[in-house]
Coordinates of C-alpha atoms in Angstrom, one line a residue:
X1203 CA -0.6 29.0 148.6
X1204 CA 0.1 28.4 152.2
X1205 CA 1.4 31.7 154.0
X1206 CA 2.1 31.9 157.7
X1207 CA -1.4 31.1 159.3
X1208 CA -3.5 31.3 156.4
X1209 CA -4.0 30.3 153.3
X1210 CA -3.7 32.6 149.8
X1211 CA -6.2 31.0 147.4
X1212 CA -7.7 32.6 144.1
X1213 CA -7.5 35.8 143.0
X1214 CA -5.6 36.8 146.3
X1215 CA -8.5 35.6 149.0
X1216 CA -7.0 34.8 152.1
X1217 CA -8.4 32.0 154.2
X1218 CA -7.4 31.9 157.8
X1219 CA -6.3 28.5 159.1
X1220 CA -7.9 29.0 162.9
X1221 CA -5.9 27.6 165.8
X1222 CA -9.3 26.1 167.1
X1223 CA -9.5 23.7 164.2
X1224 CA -7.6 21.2 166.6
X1225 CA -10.1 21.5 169.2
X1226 CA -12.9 21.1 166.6
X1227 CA -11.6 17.5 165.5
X1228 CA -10.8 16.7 169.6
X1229 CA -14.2 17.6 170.0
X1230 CA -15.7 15.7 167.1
X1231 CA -13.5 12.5 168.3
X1232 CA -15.2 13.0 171.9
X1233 CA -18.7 12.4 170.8
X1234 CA -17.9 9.9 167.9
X1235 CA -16.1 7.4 170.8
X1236 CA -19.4 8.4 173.1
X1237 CA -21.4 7.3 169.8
X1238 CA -19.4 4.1 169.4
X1239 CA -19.6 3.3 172.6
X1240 CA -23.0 2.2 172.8
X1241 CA -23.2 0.1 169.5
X1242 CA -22.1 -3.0 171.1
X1243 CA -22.3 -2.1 174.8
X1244 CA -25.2 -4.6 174.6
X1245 CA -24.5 -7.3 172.5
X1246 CA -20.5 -8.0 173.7
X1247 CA -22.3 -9.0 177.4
X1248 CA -25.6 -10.6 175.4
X1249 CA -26.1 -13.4 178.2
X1250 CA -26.1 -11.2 180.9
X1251 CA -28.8 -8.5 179.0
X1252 CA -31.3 -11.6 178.1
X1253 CA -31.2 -12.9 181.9
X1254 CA -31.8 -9.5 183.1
X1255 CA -34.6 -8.3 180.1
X1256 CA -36.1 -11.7 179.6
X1257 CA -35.8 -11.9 176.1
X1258 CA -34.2 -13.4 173.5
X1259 CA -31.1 -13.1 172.1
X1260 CA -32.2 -12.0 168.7
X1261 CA -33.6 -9.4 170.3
X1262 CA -30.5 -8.2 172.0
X1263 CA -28.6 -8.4 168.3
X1264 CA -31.3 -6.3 167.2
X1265 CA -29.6 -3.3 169.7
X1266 CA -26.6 -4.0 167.9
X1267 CA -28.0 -4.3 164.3
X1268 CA -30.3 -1.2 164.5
X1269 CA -26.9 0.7 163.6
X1270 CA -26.2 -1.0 160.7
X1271 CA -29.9 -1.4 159.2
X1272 CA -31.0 2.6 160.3
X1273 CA -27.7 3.7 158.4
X1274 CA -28.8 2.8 154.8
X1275 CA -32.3 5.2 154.6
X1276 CA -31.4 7.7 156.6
X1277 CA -27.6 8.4 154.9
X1278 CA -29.2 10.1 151.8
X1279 CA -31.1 13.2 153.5
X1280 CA -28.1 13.1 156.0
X1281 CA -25.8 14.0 153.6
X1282 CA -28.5 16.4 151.4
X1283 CA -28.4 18.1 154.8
X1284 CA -24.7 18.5 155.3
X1285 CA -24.1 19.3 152.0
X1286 CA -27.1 22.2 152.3
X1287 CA -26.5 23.1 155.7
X1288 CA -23.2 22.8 156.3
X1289 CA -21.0 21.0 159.3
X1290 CA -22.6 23.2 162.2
X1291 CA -26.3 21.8 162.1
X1292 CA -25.3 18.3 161.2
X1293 CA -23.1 18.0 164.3
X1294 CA -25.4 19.6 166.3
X1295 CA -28.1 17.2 166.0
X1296 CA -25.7 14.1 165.7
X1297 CA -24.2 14.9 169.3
X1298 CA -27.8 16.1 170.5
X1299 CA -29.4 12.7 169.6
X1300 CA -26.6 10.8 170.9
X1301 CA -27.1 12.4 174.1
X1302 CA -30.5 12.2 174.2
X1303 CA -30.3 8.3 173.3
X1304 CA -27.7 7.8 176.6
X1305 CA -30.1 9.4 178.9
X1306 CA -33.2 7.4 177.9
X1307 CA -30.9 4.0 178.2
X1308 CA -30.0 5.4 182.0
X1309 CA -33.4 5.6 182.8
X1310 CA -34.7 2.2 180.9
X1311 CA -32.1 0.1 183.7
X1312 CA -35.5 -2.2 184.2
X1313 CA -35.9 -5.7 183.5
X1314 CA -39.7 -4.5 182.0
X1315 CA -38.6 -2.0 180.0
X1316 CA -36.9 -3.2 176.9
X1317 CA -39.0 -1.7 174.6
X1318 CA -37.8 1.7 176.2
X1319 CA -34.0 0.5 175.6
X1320 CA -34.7 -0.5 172.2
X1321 CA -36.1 3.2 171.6
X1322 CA -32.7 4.7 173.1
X1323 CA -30.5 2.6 170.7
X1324 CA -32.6 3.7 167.4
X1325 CA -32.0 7.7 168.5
X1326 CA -28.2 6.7 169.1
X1327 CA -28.2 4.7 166.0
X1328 CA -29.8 7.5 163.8
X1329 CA -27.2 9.9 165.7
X1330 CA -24.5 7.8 164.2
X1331 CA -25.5 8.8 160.6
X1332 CA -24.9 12.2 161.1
X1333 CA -21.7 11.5 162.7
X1334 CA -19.7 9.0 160.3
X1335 CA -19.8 11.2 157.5
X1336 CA -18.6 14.2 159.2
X1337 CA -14.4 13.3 159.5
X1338 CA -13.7 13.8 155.6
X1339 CA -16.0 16.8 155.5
X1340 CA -14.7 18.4 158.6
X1341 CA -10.9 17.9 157.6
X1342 CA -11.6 19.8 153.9
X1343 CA -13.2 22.2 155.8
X1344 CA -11.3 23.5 159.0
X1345 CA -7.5 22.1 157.5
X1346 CA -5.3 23.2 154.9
X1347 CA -4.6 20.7 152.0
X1348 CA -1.1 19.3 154.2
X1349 CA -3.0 18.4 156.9
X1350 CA -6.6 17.0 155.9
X1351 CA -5.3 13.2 156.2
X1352 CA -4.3 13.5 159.5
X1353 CA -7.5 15.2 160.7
X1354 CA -9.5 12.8 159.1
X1355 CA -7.4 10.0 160.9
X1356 CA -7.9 11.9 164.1
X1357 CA -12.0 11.9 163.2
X1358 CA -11.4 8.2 162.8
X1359 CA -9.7 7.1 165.7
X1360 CA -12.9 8.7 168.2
X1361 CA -15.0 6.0 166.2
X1362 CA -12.4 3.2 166.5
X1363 CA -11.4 3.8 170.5
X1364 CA -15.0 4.4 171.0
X1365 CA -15.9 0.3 169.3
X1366 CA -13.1 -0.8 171.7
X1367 CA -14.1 1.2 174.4
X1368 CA -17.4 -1.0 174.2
X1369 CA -15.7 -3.8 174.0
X1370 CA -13.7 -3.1 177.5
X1371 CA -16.1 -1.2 179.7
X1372 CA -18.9 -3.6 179.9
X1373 CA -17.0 -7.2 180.7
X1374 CA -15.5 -5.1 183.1
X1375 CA -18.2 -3.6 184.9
X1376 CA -20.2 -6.8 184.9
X1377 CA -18.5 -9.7 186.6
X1378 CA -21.2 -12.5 186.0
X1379 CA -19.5 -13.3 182.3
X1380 CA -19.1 -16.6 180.6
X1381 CA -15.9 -18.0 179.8
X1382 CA -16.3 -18.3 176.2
X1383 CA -18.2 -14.3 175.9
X1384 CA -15.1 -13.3 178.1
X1385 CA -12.3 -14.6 175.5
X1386 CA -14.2 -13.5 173.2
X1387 CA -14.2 -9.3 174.3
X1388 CA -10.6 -9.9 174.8
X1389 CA -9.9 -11.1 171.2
X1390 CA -12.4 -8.2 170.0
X1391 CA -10.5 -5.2 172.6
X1392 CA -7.0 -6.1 170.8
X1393 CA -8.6 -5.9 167.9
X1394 CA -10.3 -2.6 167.9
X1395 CA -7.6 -1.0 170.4
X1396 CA -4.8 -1.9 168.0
X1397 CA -7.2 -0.4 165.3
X1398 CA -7.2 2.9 167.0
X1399 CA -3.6 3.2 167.3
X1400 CA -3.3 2.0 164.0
X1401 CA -5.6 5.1 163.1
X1402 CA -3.5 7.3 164.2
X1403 CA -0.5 6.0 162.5
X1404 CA -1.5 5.8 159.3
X1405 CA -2.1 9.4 159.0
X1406 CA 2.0 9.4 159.4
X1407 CA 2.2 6.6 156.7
X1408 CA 0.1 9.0 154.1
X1409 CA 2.7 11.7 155.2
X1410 CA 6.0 9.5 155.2
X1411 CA 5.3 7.4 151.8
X1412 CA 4.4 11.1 150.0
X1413 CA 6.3 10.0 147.5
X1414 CA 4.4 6.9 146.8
X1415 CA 0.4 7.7 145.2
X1416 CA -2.4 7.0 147.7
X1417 CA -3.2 4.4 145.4
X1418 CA 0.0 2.9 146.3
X1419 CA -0.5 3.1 149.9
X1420 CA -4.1 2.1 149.9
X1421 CA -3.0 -1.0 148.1
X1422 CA -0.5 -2.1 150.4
X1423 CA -2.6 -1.6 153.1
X1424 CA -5.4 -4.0 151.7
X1425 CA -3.1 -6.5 151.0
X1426 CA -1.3 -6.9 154.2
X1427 CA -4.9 -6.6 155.8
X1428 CA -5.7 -10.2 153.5
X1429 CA -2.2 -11.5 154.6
X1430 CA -3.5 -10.7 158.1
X1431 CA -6.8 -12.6 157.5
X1432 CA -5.2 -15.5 156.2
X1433 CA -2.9 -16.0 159.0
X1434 CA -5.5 -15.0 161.6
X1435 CA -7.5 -18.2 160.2
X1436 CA -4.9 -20.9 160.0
X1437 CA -3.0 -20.1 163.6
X1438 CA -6.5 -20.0 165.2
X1439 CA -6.9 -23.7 166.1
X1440 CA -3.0 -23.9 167.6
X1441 CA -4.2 -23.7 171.0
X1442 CA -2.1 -20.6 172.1
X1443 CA -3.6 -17.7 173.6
X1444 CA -0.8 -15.2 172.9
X1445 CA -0.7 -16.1 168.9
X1446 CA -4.7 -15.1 168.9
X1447 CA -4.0 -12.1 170.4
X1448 CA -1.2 -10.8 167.8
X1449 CA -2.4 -12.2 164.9
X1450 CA -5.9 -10.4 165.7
X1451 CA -4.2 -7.0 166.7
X1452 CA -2.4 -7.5 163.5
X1453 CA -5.3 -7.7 161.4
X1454 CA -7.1 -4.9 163.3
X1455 CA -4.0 -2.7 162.8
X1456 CA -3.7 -3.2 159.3
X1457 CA -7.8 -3.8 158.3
X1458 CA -9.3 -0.9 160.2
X1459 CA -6.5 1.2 159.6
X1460 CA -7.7 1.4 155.7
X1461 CA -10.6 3.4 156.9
X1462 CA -8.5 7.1 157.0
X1463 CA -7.3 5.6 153.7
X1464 CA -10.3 4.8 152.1
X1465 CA -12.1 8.1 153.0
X1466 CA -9.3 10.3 151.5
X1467 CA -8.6 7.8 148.3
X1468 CA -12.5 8.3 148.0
X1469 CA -12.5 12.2 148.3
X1470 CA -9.8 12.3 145.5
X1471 CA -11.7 10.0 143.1
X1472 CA -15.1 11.9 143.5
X1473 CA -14.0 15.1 143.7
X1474 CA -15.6 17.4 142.9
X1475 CA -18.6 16.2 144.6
X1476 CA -18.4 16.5 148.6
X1477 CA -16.3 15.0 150.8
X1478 CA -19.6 13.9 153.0
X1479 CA -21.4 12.0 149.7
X1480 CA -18.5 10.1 149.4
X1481 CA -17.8 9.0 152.9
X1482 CA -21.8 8.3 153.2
X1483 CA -21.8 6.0 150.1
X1484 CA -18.7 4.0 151.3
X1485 CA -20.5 3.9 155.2
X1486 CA -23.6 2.9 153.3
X1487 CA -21.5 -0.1 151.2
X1488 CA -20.0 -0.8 154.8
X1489 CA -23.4 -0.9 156.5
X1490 CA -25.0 -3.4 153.6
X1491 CA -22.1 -5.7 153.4
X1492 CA -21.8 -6.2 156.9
X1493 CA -25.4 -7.2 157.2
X1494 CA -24.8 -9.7 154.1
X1495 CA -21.9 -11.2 155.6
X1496 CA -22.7 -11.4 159.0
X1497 CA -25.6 -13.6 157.8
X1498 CA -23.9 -15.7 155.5
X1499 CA -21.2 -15.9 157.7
X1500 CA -23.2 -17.3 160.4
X1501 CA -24.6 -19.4 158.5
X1502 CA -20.9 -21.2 157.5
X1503 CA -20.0 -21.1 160.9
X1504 CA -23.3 -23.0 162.4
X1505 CA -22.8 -25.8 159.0
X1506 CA -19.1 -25.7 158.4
X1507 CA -17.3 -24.5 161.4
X1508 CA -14.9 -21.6 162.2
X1509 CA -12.3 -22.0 160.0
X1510 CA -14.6 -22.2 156.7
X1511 CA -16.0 -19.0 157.9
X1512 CA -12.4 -17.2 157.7
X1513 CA -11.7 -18.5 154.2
X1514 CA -14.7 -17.7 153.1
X1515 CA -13.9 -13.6 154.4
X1516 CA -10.4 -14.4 153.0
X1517 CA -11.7 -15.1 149.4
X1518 CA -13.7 -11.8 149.0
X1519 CA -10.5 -9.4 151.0
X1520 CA -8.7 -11.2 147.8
X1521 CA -11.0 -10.0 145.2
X1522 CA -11.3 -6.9 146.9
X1523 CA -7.4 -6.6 146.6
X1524 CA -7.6 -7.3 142.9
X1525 CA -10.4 -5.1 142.3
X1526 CA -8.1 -2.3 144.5
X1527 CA -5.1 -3.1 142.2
X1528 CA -7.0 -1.9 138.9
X1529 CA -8.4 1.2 140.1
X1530 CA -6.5 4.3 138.8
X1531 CA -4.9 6.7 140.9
X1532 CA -6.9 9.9 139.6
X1533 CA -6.1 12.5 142.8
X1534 CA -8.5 14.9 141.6
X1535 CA -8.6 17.3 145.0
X1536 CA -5.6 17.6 144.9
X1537 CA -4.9 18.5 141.6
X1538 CA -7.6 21.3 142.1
X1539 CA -5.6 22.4 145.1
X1540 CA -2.6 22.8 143.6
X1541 CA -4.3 24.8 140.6
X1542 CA -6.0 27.0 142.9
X1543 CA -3.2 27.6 145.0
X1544 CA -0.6 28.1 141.8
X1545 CA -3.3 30.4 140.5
X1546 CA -3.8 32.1 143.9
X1547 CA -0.1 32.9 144.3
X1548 CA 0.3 34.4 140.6
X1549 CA -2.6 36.6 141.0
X1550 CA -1.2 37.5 144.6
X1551 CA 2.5 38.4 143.3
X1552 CA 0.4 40.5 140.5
X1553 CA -1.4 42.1 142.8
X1554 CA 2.0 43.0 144.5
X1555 CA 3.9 44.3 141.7
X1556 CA 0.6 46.8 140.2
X1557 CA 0.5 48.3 143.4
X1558 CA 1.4 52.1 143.0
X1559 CA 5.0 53.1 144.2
X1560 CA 4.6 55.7 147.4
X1561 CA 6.0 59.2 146.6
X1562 CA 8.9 60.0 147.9
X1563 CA 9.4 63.1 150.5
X1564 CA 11.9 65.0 147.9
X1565 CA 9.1 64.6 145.4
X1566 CA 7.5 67.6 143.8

């Protein structure tokens, strides 16, 4: 039971709610967008990096893919770790190796030393394991059950402005781009920046539609994320700038938007297991279908063309909607919550009412 500043769980505990909490998830946000930042600072200029290097431009998609392909081992002692540990360590070493991985890429600004770079984005890229996990984890933690979606959105959106962050900074701090690599960053900023915002908004749309069951809500969001693929693919060869760019900050509003959604549908349907094993799991499904579809997807687009790539995403958002639509809407957490706190607030009024009377002054 929620009471003033703190909360009254079982058998009469009282757990503050600290005002700092805000500044933990502001501060968690900071290094998650310095984090994101660097996953793609490489590959969204690629032409310019394999001039300046001398190397080839798998190499420079390896900077980019060492995210994605360090993820999957090291997400399982990760998570042992947060789970053993606790949030303190694990965000201590995430920020400290994401800072150590930016200062080696300052001094590794040499056309000979690419090995040195590629060293800086592993550190960075095993920083970004400790840190993707942490948003769930850290909202169950520091946030009372009313408020954990919208600090897990707020954990979000660092990782989301950060991606679009990378996407802006580098085309703009190095003029020498290509047409085609330029409209391309564009298409990706409004993208990812609408994906930000969208973050943030969708921890109002878990508070507005609180009549409606996550389930609900997840659902919709999926679906209107396949609408936004589908349309995204057939207004693409139009010829019309402007239609690119709403269609794709459509589709990043509604598609990376899920991601609050996902996390806290996944917290209910685990629970009780921890908040960071599920969010590791789904990063670790993330992290091994991208590779899979990246590939495959390059593949279609080098044989097929551009818009046979699309349909091909399009099918699998559409069995991923169907497989969405059967899954059943089992809010475990908080179910437990409300136990606890109903349970919490009886033994509390108990407590109240066996307390002994005071004796009066007229007393004998």
């Amino acid at each position: 039971m929620e009471k003033g500043g703190a909360l009254v769980g079982e058998g009469g505990h009282v757990t503050r709610l600290y005002r700092r909490r805000w500044l933990m998830v502001l501060l968690f946000s900071s290094y998650s967008l310095c984090n994101a930042f660097q996953w793609l600072q490489y590959g969204i200029i690629s032409n310019i990096f394999i001039r300046y290097y001398g190397v080839s431009a798998l190499a420079i998609d390896c900077l980019s893919m060492s995210y994605m392909l360090l993820y999957i081992p090291l997400i399982f002692p990760v998570t042992w770790l947060l789970d053993t540990r606790g949030l303190r360590i694990i965000a201590l070493i995430g920020s400290g190796l994401n800072c150590l991985g930016a200062w080696i890429k300052t001094g590794s600004a040499r056309p000979d030393l690419y090995p040195l770079t590629l060293c800086a984005q592993l550190i960075c890229a095993a920083a970004q394991v400790f840190i993707l996990g942490m948003p769930s984890h850290l909202a169950s933690v520091w946030f009372s059950s009313t408020e954990v979606s919208t600090a897990c959105s707020l954990g979000v959106f660092g990782n989301q402005l950060g991606v679009a962050v990378g996407f802006l900074l580098p085309p703009v701090l190095v003029p020498n781009i290509e047409d085609q690599d330029s409209l391309s960053s564009h298409i990706r900023i409004m993208f990812y920046g609408t994906a930000a915002v969208a973050t943030l908004l969708f921890a109002m749309v878990i508070l507005v539609c609180h009549g409606l069951s996550l389930r609900q809500t997840t659902l919709g969001v999926y679906v209107f994320s396949l609408v936004g693929m589908v349309v995204f693919t057939f207004t693409l060869d139009l010829g019309h700038l402007w239609i690119i760019f709403i269609t794709a900050g459509c589709l990043g509003f509604f598609m990376t938007g899920y991601l609050p959604l996902g996390f806290e549908f996944a917290a209910e349907l685990t629970h009780p297991e921890s908040e960071g094993t599920s969010s590791g799991l789904l990063n670790v499904s993330a992290q091994v279908f991208g590779l899979i579809f990246t590939t495959a997807q390059g593949q279609i687009l080098d044989r097929f063309g551009i818009q046979a790539g699309n349909i091909f995403l399009c099918c699998f958002l559409l069995i991923g909607a169907i497989i969405t639509g059967f899954i059943r809407s089992d809010l475990r957490r908080q179910r437990a919550n409300q136990e606890v706190a109903q349970a919490g607030a009886l033994q509390y009024h108990t407590d109240l009412r066996e307390m002994p009377t005071p004796l009066l002054a007229s007393d004998p």
